[in-house]
C-alpha positions as CSV (number, residue, x, y, z in Angstrom):
1,M,-5.7,-112.8,-23.8
2,G,-2.9,-111.3,-25.7
3,D,-1.1,-108.2,-24.6
4,D,-1.6,-105.3,-27.1
5,R,1.7,-103.7,-26.0
6,E,4.6,-104.2,-28.3
7,S,6.9,-106.9,-27.3
8,G,10.4,-105.9,-26.4
9,P,13.3,-106.8,-24.4
10,S,12.9,-107.6,-20.8
11,V,13.0,-104.8,-18.5
12,P,16.1,-104.7,-16.3
13,E,15.8,-105.5,-12.7
14,G,12.8,-107.6,-13.4
15,R,10.3,-104.8,-14.0
16,A,7.1,-105.5,-15.7
17,P,6.5,-104.1,-19.2
18,W,3.9,-101.5,-17.9
19,E,6.5,-100.1,-15.6
20,R,8.6,-98.9,-18.4
21,P,9.8,-95.3,-18.2
22,L,7.3,-92.6,-19.1
23,S,9.9,-90.0,-20.0
24,S,13.4,-90.0,-21.3
25,I,14.1,-86.3,-21.2
26,G,17.7,-85.5,-20.9
27,R,19.0,-88.6,-22.6
28,N,20.8,-88.2,-25.9
29,G,18.7,-89.4,-28.8
30,A,15.5,-89.6,-26.8
31,I,12.2,-89.1,-28.5
32,G,10.7,-85.6,-27.7
33,R,7.1,-84.8,-26.8
34,S,6.3,-84.3,-30.4
35,G,6.8,-88.0,-31.0
36,Q,9.3,-87.5,-33.7
37,R,12.5,-89.5,-33.6
38,P,15.7,-87.8,-34.8
39,P,17.3,-89.4,-37.9
40,R,19.1,-92.5,-37.3
41,S,22.3,-91.1,-38.5
42,E,22.1,-88.3,-35.9
43,R,21.6,-90.6,-33.0
44,P,24.5,-90.8,-30.7
45,A,26.1,-94.1,-30.2
46,T,25.6,-95.8,-26.9
47,P,27.3,-98.8,-25.5
48,D,24.1,-100.8,-26.0
49,S,23.9,-100.0,-29.7
50,E,26.2,-102.8,-30.6
51,S,24.3,-105.5,-28.7
52,P,22.4,-108.0,-30.8
53,P,18.7,-107.4,-31.3
54,Q,16.4,-109.1,-28.9
55,P,13.6,-111.3,-30.1
56,G,10.3,-109.7,-30.8
57,D,11.8,-106.3,-31.5
58,S,9.9,-104.8,-34.4
59,G,12.4,-102.0,-34.9
60,R,9.6,-99.3,-34.5
61,L,10.4,-98.2,-31.0
62,G,14.1,-98.7,-31.4
63,K,16.5,-100.2,-28.9
64,R,15.7,-99.3,-25.3
65,S,18.6,-97.8,-23.5
66,P,19.4,-98.8,-20.0
67,R,17.5,-96.7,-17.3
68,N,19.5,-93.7,-16.1
69,A,19.0,-91.1,-13.4
70,D,16.5,-89.1,-15.4
71,T,14.1,-92.1,-15.9
72,V,11.0,-91.8,-13.8
73,S,8.4,-94.5,-13.4
74,V,4.8,-94.1,-12.3
75,A,5.4,-95.9,-9.1
76,E,8.3,-93.7,-8.2
77,L,6.4,-90.6,-9.1
78,V,3.4,-91.7,-6.9
79,D,5.8,-92.6,-4.1
80,K,7.7,-89.3,-4.4
81,M,4.5,-87.2,-4.3
82,S,3.2,-89.1,-1.3
83,R,6.4,-88.5,0.6
84,S,6.5,-84.7,-0.1
85,G,2.9,-84.3,1.0
86,S,1.9,-82.6,-2.2
87,T,-1.8,-82.4,-2.9
88,R,-1.5,-81.8,-6.6
89,E,-3.4,-84.3,-8.6
90,V,-1.8,-86.1,-11.6
91,S,-3.8,-86.3,-14.7
92,A,-4.7,-89.8,-15.8
93,D,-4.3,-89.2,-19.5
94,R,-1.2,-86.9,-19.3
95,P,1.5,-87.4,-16.7
96,D,3.0,-84.4,-15.0
97,V,6.3,-84.1,-16.9
98,E,8.8,-81.3,-16.4
99,E,9.2,-79.4,-19.7
100,P,12.7,-78.6,-20.9
101,T,14.0,-75.2,-19.8
102,E,16.5,-73.0,-21.7
103,V,19.6,-72.3,-19.6
104,I,20.8,-68.7,-19.9
105,A,24.3,-67.9,-19.0
106,P,24.9,-65.1,-16.5
107,V,25.9,-61.6,-17.8
108,T,29.4,-60.6,-16.9
109,D,31.8,-57.9,-18.0
110,S,33.2,-60.1,-20.6
111,T,29.8,-60.8,-22.1
112,P,29.7,-59.2,-25.6
113,S,27.1,-56.5,-26.3
114,P,24.2,-57.5,-28.5
115,T,24.4,-56.2,-32.0
116,R,22.0,-53.3,-32.4
117,T,20.2,-52.6,-35.6
118,P,21.1,-49.1,-36.9
119,P,18.1,-46.7,-37.0
120,T,16.3,-46.1,-40.2
121,P,17.3,-42.8,-41.7
122,P,14.5,-40.2,-42.1
123,P,13.1,-39.8,-45.5
124,P,14.8,-37.0,-47.5
125,H,13.1,-33.6,-47.6
126,A,11.7,-32.5,-50.9
127,A,13.8,-29.8,-52.4
128,P,12.0,-26.5,-53.3
129,E,11.3,-26.1,-56.9
130,P,12.8,-23.0,-58.5
131,V,10.3,-20.3,-59.3
132,G,10.7,-17.9,-62.1
133,A,13.1,-17.9,-65.0
134,H,16.6,-19.2,-64.6
135,T,19.3,-16.6,-64.0
136,A,20.9,-17.3,-67.4
137,D,17.5,-16.8,-69.1
138,R,16.8,-13.4,-67.5
139,P,17.3,-10.3,-69.6
140,A,20.5,-8.3,-68.7
141,L,19.9,-5.1,-66.6
142,T,20.6,-1.8,-68.2
143,R,23.1,0.6,-66.8
144,L,20.4,2.8,-65.5
145,A,18.7,-0.1,-63.7
146,M,22.0,-1.2,-62.2
147,S,22.6,2.3,-60.9
148,R,19.2,2.3,-59.3
149,V,19.8,-1.1,-57.6
150,R,23.1,0.2,-56.2
151,R,21.5,3.4,-55.0
152,R,18.8,1.4,-53.2
153,R,21.4,-0.8,-51.5
154,R,23.4,2.2,-50.4
155,V,20.2,3.9,-48.9
156,R,19.4,0.7,-47.0
157,V,22.9,0.4,-45.6
158,I,23.0,4.1,-44.6
159,G,19.5,3.8,-43.0
160,R,20.5,0.8,-41.0
161,S,23.7,2.5,-39.9
162,I,21.8,5.6,-38.8
163,V,19.3,3.6,-36.8
164,S,22.0,1.6,-35.1
165,L,23.9,4.8,-34.3
166,V,20.8,6.5,-32.8
167,A,20.1,3.4,-30.7
168,I,23.7,3.4,-29.4
169,L,23.6,7.1,-28.6
170,A,20.2,6.8,-26.9
171,V,21.5,4.0,-24.6
172,A,24.7,6.0,-23.9
173,L,22.8,9.2,-23.2
174,T,20.4,7.4,-20.9
175,G,23.3,6.0,-19.0
176,V,25.0,9.4,-18.8
177,V,21.8,11.2,-17.6
178,W,21.1,8.4,-15.1
179,G,24.6,8.6,-13.7
180,Y,24.5,12.4,-13.6
181,L,21.2,12.5,-11.7
182,R,22.5,9.9,-9.3
183,N,25.7,11.8,-8.7
184,T,23.8,15.0,-8.1
185,D,21.4,13.3,-5.7
186,Q,24.3,12.0,-3.7
187,G,25.5,15.6,-3.3
188,F,22.4,16.5,-1.3
189,L,22.9,16.4,2.5
190,Q,19.8,14.7,3.9
191,V,18.2,15.9,7.1
192,A,15.0,14.9,9.0
193,A,12.5,17.8,8.7
194,L,9.0,16.8,7.5
195,D,5.8,15.9,9.4
196,P,3.3,14.9,6.6
197,D,0.8,13.3,8.9
198,S,0.5,16.3,11.3
199,A,-2.9,17.1,12.7
200,D,-2.3,20.8,11.9
201,V,-2.9,20.2,8.2
202,V,-6.1,21.8,7.1
203,D,-8.3,20.2,4.4
204,A,-5.7,17.5,3.4
205,A,-8.0,16.3,0.6
206,G,-8.2,19.7,-0.8
207,Q,-4.4,19.8,-1.0
208,Y,-4.1,16.5,-2.9
209,G,-1.7,16.9,-5.8
210,D,-0.2,20.2,-4.6
211,E,3.5,20.6,-4.1
212,T,4.6,22.6,-1.1
213,Y,8.3,23.5,-0.4
214,L,9.6,25.2,2.7
215,I,12.8,27.0,1.6
216,V,15.1,28.3,4.4
217,G,18.2,30.4,4.2
218,T,20.3,29.8,7.3
219,D,22.4,32.3,9.0
220,T,25.4,30.4,10.4
221,R,28.7,31.8,11.5
222,T,30.9,28.7,11.0
223,G,32.8,27.3,8.1
224,A,32.5,28.9,4.6
225,S,29.5,31.1,5.7
226,G,31.7,32.8,8.3
227,E,34.2,33.7,5.5
228,V,31.6,35.5,3.4
229,G,30.9,38.2,6.0
230,A,28.2,36.4,8.0
231,G,29.9,37.2,11.2
232,T,31.7,35.1,13.8
233,V,30.7,32.4,16.3
234,A,31.4,35.0,19.0
235,D,28.6,37.1,17.7
236,A,26.0,34.3,17.6
237,E,26.4,30.6,18.0
238,G,24.5,27.9,16.1
239,A,22.2,28.8,13.1
240,R,19.1,30.8,12.6
241,S,16.5,30.8,9.8
242,D,17.4,34.1,8.2
243,T,15.0,33.7,5.2
244,I,11.8,31.6,5.4
245,M,9.6,31.1,2.3
246,L,6.7,28.7,1.8
247,V,6.2,27.9,-1.9
248,N,2.9,26.3,-3.0
249,I,2.2,24.9,-6.5
250,P,-1.4,23.7,-7.1
251,A,-2.1,20.3,-8.7
252,D,-2.9,21.9,-12.1
253,R,0.4,23.8,-12.1
254,S,-1.4,27.0,-13.1
255,R,0.4,29.3,-10.7
256,V,3.1,29.6,-8.0
257,V,2.6,31.3,-4.7
258,A,5.5,32.1,-2.3
259,V,4.7,33.3,1.2
260,S,7.6,35.0,3.1
261,F,7.7,34.9,6.9
262,P,9.3,37.6,9.0
263,R,12.2,36.1,11.0
264,D,11.0,37.9,14.2
265,L,7.4,36.7,13.9
266,D,5.9,36.0,17.3
267,V,5.0,32.3,17.4
268,T,4.2,29.5,19.8
269,R,7.0,27.0,19.7
270,P,5.8,23.4,19.9
271,E,7.6,20.7,21.8
272,C,10.9,20.1,19.9
273,E,14.0,18.0,20.0
274,Q,17.3,19.8,20.2
275,F,19.2,20.1,16.9
276,D,23.0,20.1,16.4
277,N,23.7,22.3,13.5
278,D,27.4,21.2,13.2
279,T,26.4,17.5,12.6
280,N,22.9,18.1,11.2
281,T,21.5,15.6,13.8
282,Y,19.2,15.6,16.7
283,T,20.5,15.1,20.2
284,G,17.5,13.5,21.8
285,E,17.0,16.3,24.4
286,M,13.4,17.6,24.4
287,F,12.3,21.2,25.0
288,P,8.7,21.9,26.1
289,E,6.2,24.1,24.3
290,A,6.9,27.8,24.7
291,Y,4.9,31.0,24.0
292,G,6.2,34.3,22.6
293,D,9.3,32.9,20.8
294,K,10.8,34.4,17.7
295,L,10.4,32.3,14.5
296,N,14.1,32.2,13.7
297,A,14.9,31.1,17.3
298,T,12.6,28.1,16.8
299,Y,15.0,26.9,14.1
300,A,18.1,27.7,16.2
301,L,16.7,25.4,19.0
302,G,14.9,22.6,17.2
303,G,16.3,22.7,13.7
304,P,14.3,21.9,10.5
305,K,11.8,19.6,12.4
306,C,10.7,22.3,14.8
307,L,10.5,25.0,12.1
308,V,8.3,22.8,9.9
309,K,6.0,22.0,12.7
310,T,5.6,25.8,13.5
311,I,5.0,26.8,9.9
312,Q,2.6,23.9,9.3
313,K,0.5,25.0,12.3
314,I,0.4,28.6,11.1
315,S,-0.4,27.9,7.5
316,G,-2.4,24.6,7.6
317,L,-0.5,23.6,4.4
318,R,1.0,20.1,4.1
319,I,4.7,20.7,3.6
320,G,6.1,17.9,1.4
321,H,9.6,19.1,0.7
322,F,12.3,20.9,2.7
323,V,15.3,22.9,1.3
324,G,17.9,24.6,3.4
325,M,20.8,26.7,2.1
326,D,23.5,28.6,3.9
327,F,25.2,31.9,2.8
328,A,28.1,30.1,1.0
329,G,25.7,28.1,-1.2
330,F,23.7,31.2,-2.1
331,E,26.8,33.1,-3.2
332,S,28.1,30.1,-5.3
333,M,24.8,29.8,-7.2
334,V,24.7,33.5,-8.1
335,D,28.3,33.3,-9.5
336,E,27.5,30.1,-11.5
337,V,24.7,31.8,-13.4
338,G,27.0,34.8,-14.2
339,G,25.4,37.2,-11.7
340,V,21.9,38.5,-11.4
341,E,20.4,41.8,-12.4
342,V,18.9,43.9,-9.6
343,C,17.4,47.4,-9.7
344,T,17.3,50.1,-7.0
345,A,15.7,53.5,-7.2
346,Q,18.2,54.9,-4.6
347,P,21.6,53.9,-3.3
348,L,21.5,51.0,-0.9
349,F,23.5,51.6,2.3
350,D,23.4,49.4,5.4
351,Y,24.9,50.5,8.8
352,E,26.5,47.1,9.4
353,L,27.3,46.0,5.8
354,G,28.3,49.4,4.4
355,N,27.7,50.7,0.9
356,I,26.1,47.8,-1.0
357,L,24.7,49.5,-4.2
358,P,26.2,53.0,-4.6
359,N,24.6,53.5,-8.0
360,V,20.9,53.6,-8.9
361,G,19.1,51.8,-11.7
362,T,19.5,48.2,-13.1
363,Q,22.9,46.6,-12.6
364,R,24.3,43.1,-12.5
365,V,25.8,41.9,-9.2
366,D,28.0,39.0,-8.3
367,G,27.5,36.5,-5.5
368,R,29.1,38.5,-2.7
369,T,27.1,41.7,-3.5
370,A,23.9,39.7,-4.0
371,L,24.3,38.2,-0.6
372,N,24.6,41.6,1.1
373,Y,21.7,42.8,-1.0
374,V,19.3,40.2,0.4
375,R,20.7,40.3,3.9
376,A,20.7,44.0,4.6
377,R,18.3,44.9,7.5
378,N,19.6,48.2,8.7
379,V,18.6,50.4,5.8
380,E,17.3,53.8,7.1
381,S,15.4,54.6,3.9
382,E,13.2,51.4,4.2
383,G,11.8,52.0,7.7
384,N,10.9,48.5,8.8
385,G,14.1,46.7,8.0
386,D,12.6,43.2,8.0
387,Y,9.9,43.9,5.5
388,G,12.2,46.0,3.3
389,R,14.6,43.0,3.3
390,I,11.8,40.6,2.4
391,K,10.8,42.8,-0.5
392,R,14.3,42.8,-1.9
393,Q,14.5,39.0,-1.5
394,Q,11.4,38.5,-3.4
395,R,12.5,40.7,-6.3
396,F,16.0,39.1,-6.3
397,L,14.5,35.6,-6.4
398,S,12.4,36.5,-9.4
399,S,15.4,37.8,-11.2
400,L,17.5,34.7,-10.2
401,L,14.9,32.3,-11.5
402,R,14.7,34.2,-14.8
403,S,18.5,33.9,-15.1
404,A,18.6,30.2,-14.2
405,L,15.9,29.3,-16.6
406,S,17.2,31.4,-19.5
407,N,18.9,29.8,-22.5
408,N,22.3,31.1,-21.3
409,V,22.2,28.5,-18.5
410,L,20.0,25.7,-19.9
411,L,22.0,25.5,-23.1
412,D,25.4,25.8,-21.6
413,P,26.5,22.5,-20.0
414,G,29.3,24.1,-18.1
415,K,27.0,26.7,-16.4
416,L,24.2,24.2,-15.9
417,N,26.5,21.7,-14.2
418,G,28.1,24.4,-12.1
419,F,24.7,25.7,-11.0
420,V,23.5,22.2,-10.0
421,N,26.8,21.4,-8.2
422,A,26.6,24.7,-6.3
423,F,23.0,24.0,-5.3
424,T,23.7,20.5,-4.1
425,S,27.1,21.2,-2.4
426,D,25.7,23.7,0.2
427,T,22.1,22.4,0.5
428,F,20.5,20.1,3.0
429,V,17.1,18.7,2.0
430,E,14.5,16.1,2.7
431,N,12.3,14.6,-0.1
432,V,14.1,16.5,-2.8
433,K,15.8,14.9,-5.8
434,T,17.2,16.3,-9.0
435,Q,14.7,14.4,-11.1
436,D,11.8,15.9,-9.1
437,L,13.1,19.4,-9.6
438,V,13.5,18.8,-13.4
439,T,10.0,17.4,-13.6
440,L,8.5,20.2,-11.6
441,G,10.4,22.8,-13.8
442,R,9.0,21.2,-17.0
443,S,5.4,21.3,-15.6
444,L,5.9,25.0,-14.9
445,Q,7.4,25.9,-18.3
446,N,4.1,27.3,-19.6
447,V,3.4,29.4,-16.5
448,D,3.6,33.1,-17.2
449,A,5.5,35.4,-14.9
450,G,2.2,37.0,-14.0
451,A,1.1,33.8,-12.4
452,V,4.0,33.8,-9.9
453,T,3.0,35.8,-6.8
454,F,5.1,36.6,-3.7
455,L,3.2,37.4,-0.5
456,T,4.3,38.5,3.0
457,I,2.7,37.4,6.3
458,P,0.8,40.5,7.6
459,T,1.5,41.7,11.2
460,T,-0.1,44.3,13.4
461,G,3.0,45.8,15.0
462,T,5.6,44.6,17.6
463,N,5.3,43.6,21.2
464,D,7.5,44.4,24.2
465,Y,10.0,41.7,23.1
466,G,10.4,43.2,19.6
467,N,8.4,40.3,18.1
468,E,6.1,40.9,15.1
469,I,2.5,40.3,16.1
470,P,0.8,38.2,13.5
471,N,-2.6,39.2,12.0
472,D,-4.3,35.8,12.5
473,D,-7.4,36.7,10.5
474,A,-5.5,37.9,7.5
475,I,-3.1,34.9,7.7
476,G,-6.0,32.5,7.8
477,A,-7.5,34.2,4.7
478,I,-4.3,34.0,2.8
479,F,-3.8,30.3,3.3
480,R,-7.5,29.5,2.8
481,A,-7.3,31.2,-0.6
482,I,-4.2,29.1,-1.4
483,I,-5.9,25.9,-0.4
484,D,-9.1,26.8,-2.3
485,D,-7.0,28.0,-5.3
486,A,-8.8,31.4,-5.1
487,P,-7.5,34.5,-6.9
488,L,-4.8,36.5,-5.1
489,P,-3.9,40.2,-5.3
490,G,-1.8,41.2,-8.2
491,E,-2.1,37.7,-9.8
492,E,-2.4,37.6,-13.6
493,R,-3.3,34.0,-14.2
494,A,-4.9,32.9,-17.4
495,E,-8.2,31.2,-16.8
496,P,-8.5,27.8,-18.5
497,V,-10.9,27.7,-21.4
498,T,-13.5,25.0,-21.0
499,P,-15.9,24.1,-23.8
500,E,-19.5,24.9,-23.1
501,E,-21.6,21.8,-22.4
502,P,-25.4,21.6,-22.6
503,A,-27.1,21.7,-19.3
504,P,-28.2,18.3,-18.2
505,A,-31.9,17.6,-17.9
506,A,-33.2,18.2,-14.4
507,A,-33.6,14.9,-12.5
508,P,-36.3,14.4,-9.9
509,D,-35.0,15.1,-6.4
510,A,-34.1,11.8,-4.7
511,P,-34.6,11.6,-1.0
512,L,-31.4,11.9,1.2
513,L,-30.6,8.8,3.2
514,A,-28.3,8.8,6.2
515,V,-24.9,7.4,5.6
516,D,-22.5,5.4,7.9
517,P,-20.7,7.9,10.2
518,G,-17.5,6.0,9.7
519,T,-17.4,7.0,6.0
520,V,-17.5,10.8,6.7
521,S,-14.3,12.8,7.1
522,L,-14.8,15.9,9.2
523,Q,-12.9,19.1,10.0
524,V,-14.4,21.1,12.9
525,S,-14.0,24.9,12.9
526,N,-15.0,27.3,15.7
527,A,-16.7,30.5,14.6
528,S,-18.2,31.2,18.0
529,D,-16.8,33.4,20.8
530,I,-16.3,30.5,23.1
531,A,-12.7,29.1,23.1
532,G,-12.3,25.4,22.9
533,M,-15.7,24.7,21.5
534,A,-14.4,23.0,18.3
535,Q,-12.3,20.5,20.3
536,T,-15.3,19.6,22.6
537,A,-17.6,19.1,19.7
538,S,-15.1,17.0,17.7
539,D,-14.6,14.7,20.7
540,E,-18.3,14.0,20.9
541,L,-18.7,13.5,17.1
542,A,-15.8,11.1,17.1
543,V,-17.7,8.9,19.6
544,Y,-20.5,8.4,17.0
545,G,-17.9,7.2,14.5
546,F,-17.2,10.3,12.4
547,Q,-13.6,10.6,11.2
548,I,-12.0,13.8,12.5
549,L,-9.3,15.3,10.2
550,A,-8.6,18.7,11.7
551,V,-9.8,21.0,14.5
552,G,-9.3,24.7,14.5
553,N,-10.8,28.2,14.2
554,F,-12.9,29.2,11.2
555,S,-11.2,31.9,9.1
556,G,-14.3,34.0,8.6
557,T,-17.7,34.6,10.0
558,A,-20.7,32.4,10.5
559,A,-24.2,33.5,11.3
560,Q,-25.3,30.1,12.6
561,T,-24.0,26.6,12.9
562,V,-23.7,25.0,9.4
563,V,-22.2,21.9,7.9
564,R,-20.4,22.8,4.7
565,Y,-20.0,20.2,1.9
566,S,-18.9,19.6,-1.7
567,P,-21.5,18.7,-4.3
568,D,-21.1,14.9,-3.9
569,Q,-21.2,15.0,0.0
570,E,-24.7,16.3,0.6
571,A,-26.0,13.0,2.3
572,A,-22.9,13.0,4.5
573,A,-23.4,16.6,5.5
574,A,-27.1,15.9,6.3
575,T,-26.0,13.0,8.5
576,V,-23.6,15.2,10.4
577,A,-26.2,18.0,10.7
578,S,-28.6,15.5,12.3
579,A,-26.2,15.1,15.2
580,I,-26.0,18.9,15.9
581,P,-29.2,20.5,17.1
582,G,-30.1,23.6,15.0
583,A,-27.4,22.9,12.3
584,A,-28.1,23.5,8.6
585,I,-26.2,22.4,5.5
586,E,-24.5,24.7,3.0
587,L,-22.8,24.0,-0.4
588,A,-19.1,24.8,-0.5
589,P,-17.5,23.5,-3.7
590,S,-13.9,24.3,-2.5
591,L,-13.9,21.6,0.2
592,N,-13.1,18.7,-2.2
593,N,-14.9,15.7,-0.6
594,V,-14.4,16.9,3.0
595,V,-17.3,17.9,5.3
596,E,-16.7,20.9,7.5
597,V,-18.6,21.7,10.7
598,V,-18.7,25.5,11.4
599,L,-19.9,26.1,15.0
600,G,-21.7,29.4,15.1
601,S,-23.1,31.5,18.0
602,N,-26.3,29.4,18.1
603,Y,-24.4,26.1,18.9
604,P,-26.1,24.7,22.0
605,G,-22.9,23.2,23.3
606,Y,-23.8,19.5,22.9
607,T,-24.5,16.9,20.2
608,Q,-26.9,14.0,19.8
609,Y,-26.9,10.6,18.0
610,P,-27.1,11.0,14.2
611,T,-29.9,9.7,12.1
612,E,-29.8,5.9,11.7
613,F,-28.0,4.6,8.7
614,G,-30.4,4.3,5.6
615,T,-33.1,6.5,7.1
616,E,-34.5,9.4,5.0
617,I,-33.3,12.9,6.1
618,D,-34.8,16.3,5.3
619,P,-32.1,18.8,6.4
620,T,-32.4,22.6,6.4
621,Q,-30.5,24.0,3.4
622,V,-29.0,27.5,3.7
623,E,-26.8,29.7,1.5
624,G,-24.4,32.5,2.2
625,T,-24.4,32.2,6.0
626,T,-20.6,31.6,6.1
627,Q,-18.1,33.9,4.6
628,S,-14.3,33.4,4.5
629,A,-12.3,36.2,5.9
630,P,-11.4,38.7,3.1
631,L,-7.8,39.3,2.2
632,P,-6.4,42.4,3.8
633,E,-6.4,45.5,1.5
634,D,-2.9,46.4,2.5
635,L,-1.5,42.9,1.9
636,S,2.1,43.2,0.7
637,Y,2.7,41.3,-2.5
638,T,5.1,41.1,-5.5
639,N,4.3,39.8,-8.9
640,A,7.1,38.2,-10.8
641,A,6.1,40.0,-14.0
642,D,6.6,43.4,-12.3
643,D,10.1,44.5,-13.3
644,T,9.8,48.1,-12.1
645,C,12.8,49.5,-10.3
646,A,12.2,50.0,-6.5
């Protein structure tokens, strides 16, 4: 049989023809896998190229080059795989030949950067097309039209300039006012005085929104006050509350009520911490409660804190602001407003201070004379020196306020600044700021003088110590009327006009259901003849969960035990009444969401568990069984609109 393989030269080293190399990769001029031979002219010359052709060479496969290191035979490949332990199978129709691999040189610092293609620029935007006629084609403006155009331009420029100027002035003025208020606030000497959460506050809910100031004029014999004729330290050490005035302004700002307290009023002094008047600080030394003390001595011992506690217990009002001023500050304020007009029907002579007002009638006094006018206590023609002095103080303050609020002061920056500086330089306060006073003054600018009333605490004579004995029933009636915003003697307040509304259709009576005792706020008042009954009852009611706000005596009379309530607290009142045997409920609109238990003479002295929450109650409804104590007929008062000479 003939061999179908092409004849060629004999294989070196005696190899058979079928053992010829399968791949010649890596040799120059070798045939690639595509089977194409490079042109003959591009083949590199080899040493064997010049050897003569062998017999049987057809010239189709070309001259075989000698075997080099890259030549691999089938036998060698099989032998190599068997030695390496490889399990990979070799295809019978295509030997496992390593493909050529591109060699990439390593990147170094000297390697040139590849050339980047510049970004394609964005397409150009379409230019807006002109609208209207060309400028050259427009008709020329007349002289009148040109004048109008120029005038409009000037108006626009002037308007913008004015707006800018106003804005600049507003910012500057705001900064000036803020700086002024801050500087004046820093002039106030701060002192601890207030006790807003005191248990002595009566009907705190009814006083919501009210502003109450305690204003004190102190009698100290040191510093500048000693130089204005107040006396010397040898006469009296420390400081006393020479003038005490409680000013209440209701939430609707419809009136002003100022109540004056006699300096020798007999009071029960609470436990107080000693006050150092020289440093306006408290020493830490405590003094126990004492009976039969004078009111001004309370301030001398315990300072503003002790005085606030005492006044708060007497009045039941929540004192939210404290203002104290000495003699020197009072004199400076009067001088800053250019003096104050006072009026006297007879010459004013004091045994200690001398001839204060030798002439009768209306006259303007300076700071020194005004100070003696409000201080004088030894005036024979007035009888009770303390009450005569209080009356003069009330009249003087009315005139001082009229002078301070007049256009002569408010429109004169020099006087206004001097008045404020005088007020702050000799004043010690708590919870008082200039901005608060300004806001309060603005809210009262529409209040007529007739709506400003000065009252004096009524007394029933003096005791063996020379103390003024307070009339407790009359005092309770005064402050109850203040809390309830009831009319006062001599008051000329304009009643607000409310539009008449049609009466709503009567709704069917819904059953009353007991409420949770924890949602009911109570104040317990004793109207019986047994002392301490209100405290005992409040302790028992607190066990059931009722919230006790205040405990005290009822300022009036009660025929039986009743639970008083405001219109939206009927269910709460019925729940409380169910815990007190024999109690009835009574409507009292002035209570303002607070329920009051008034223990009458029929109170059995014990309580019981209230009706269970959510259970229907059918209470006994009464009317007119309790009456607040009437204001005394001889109550001393001064209306600010009264400018008669006295």
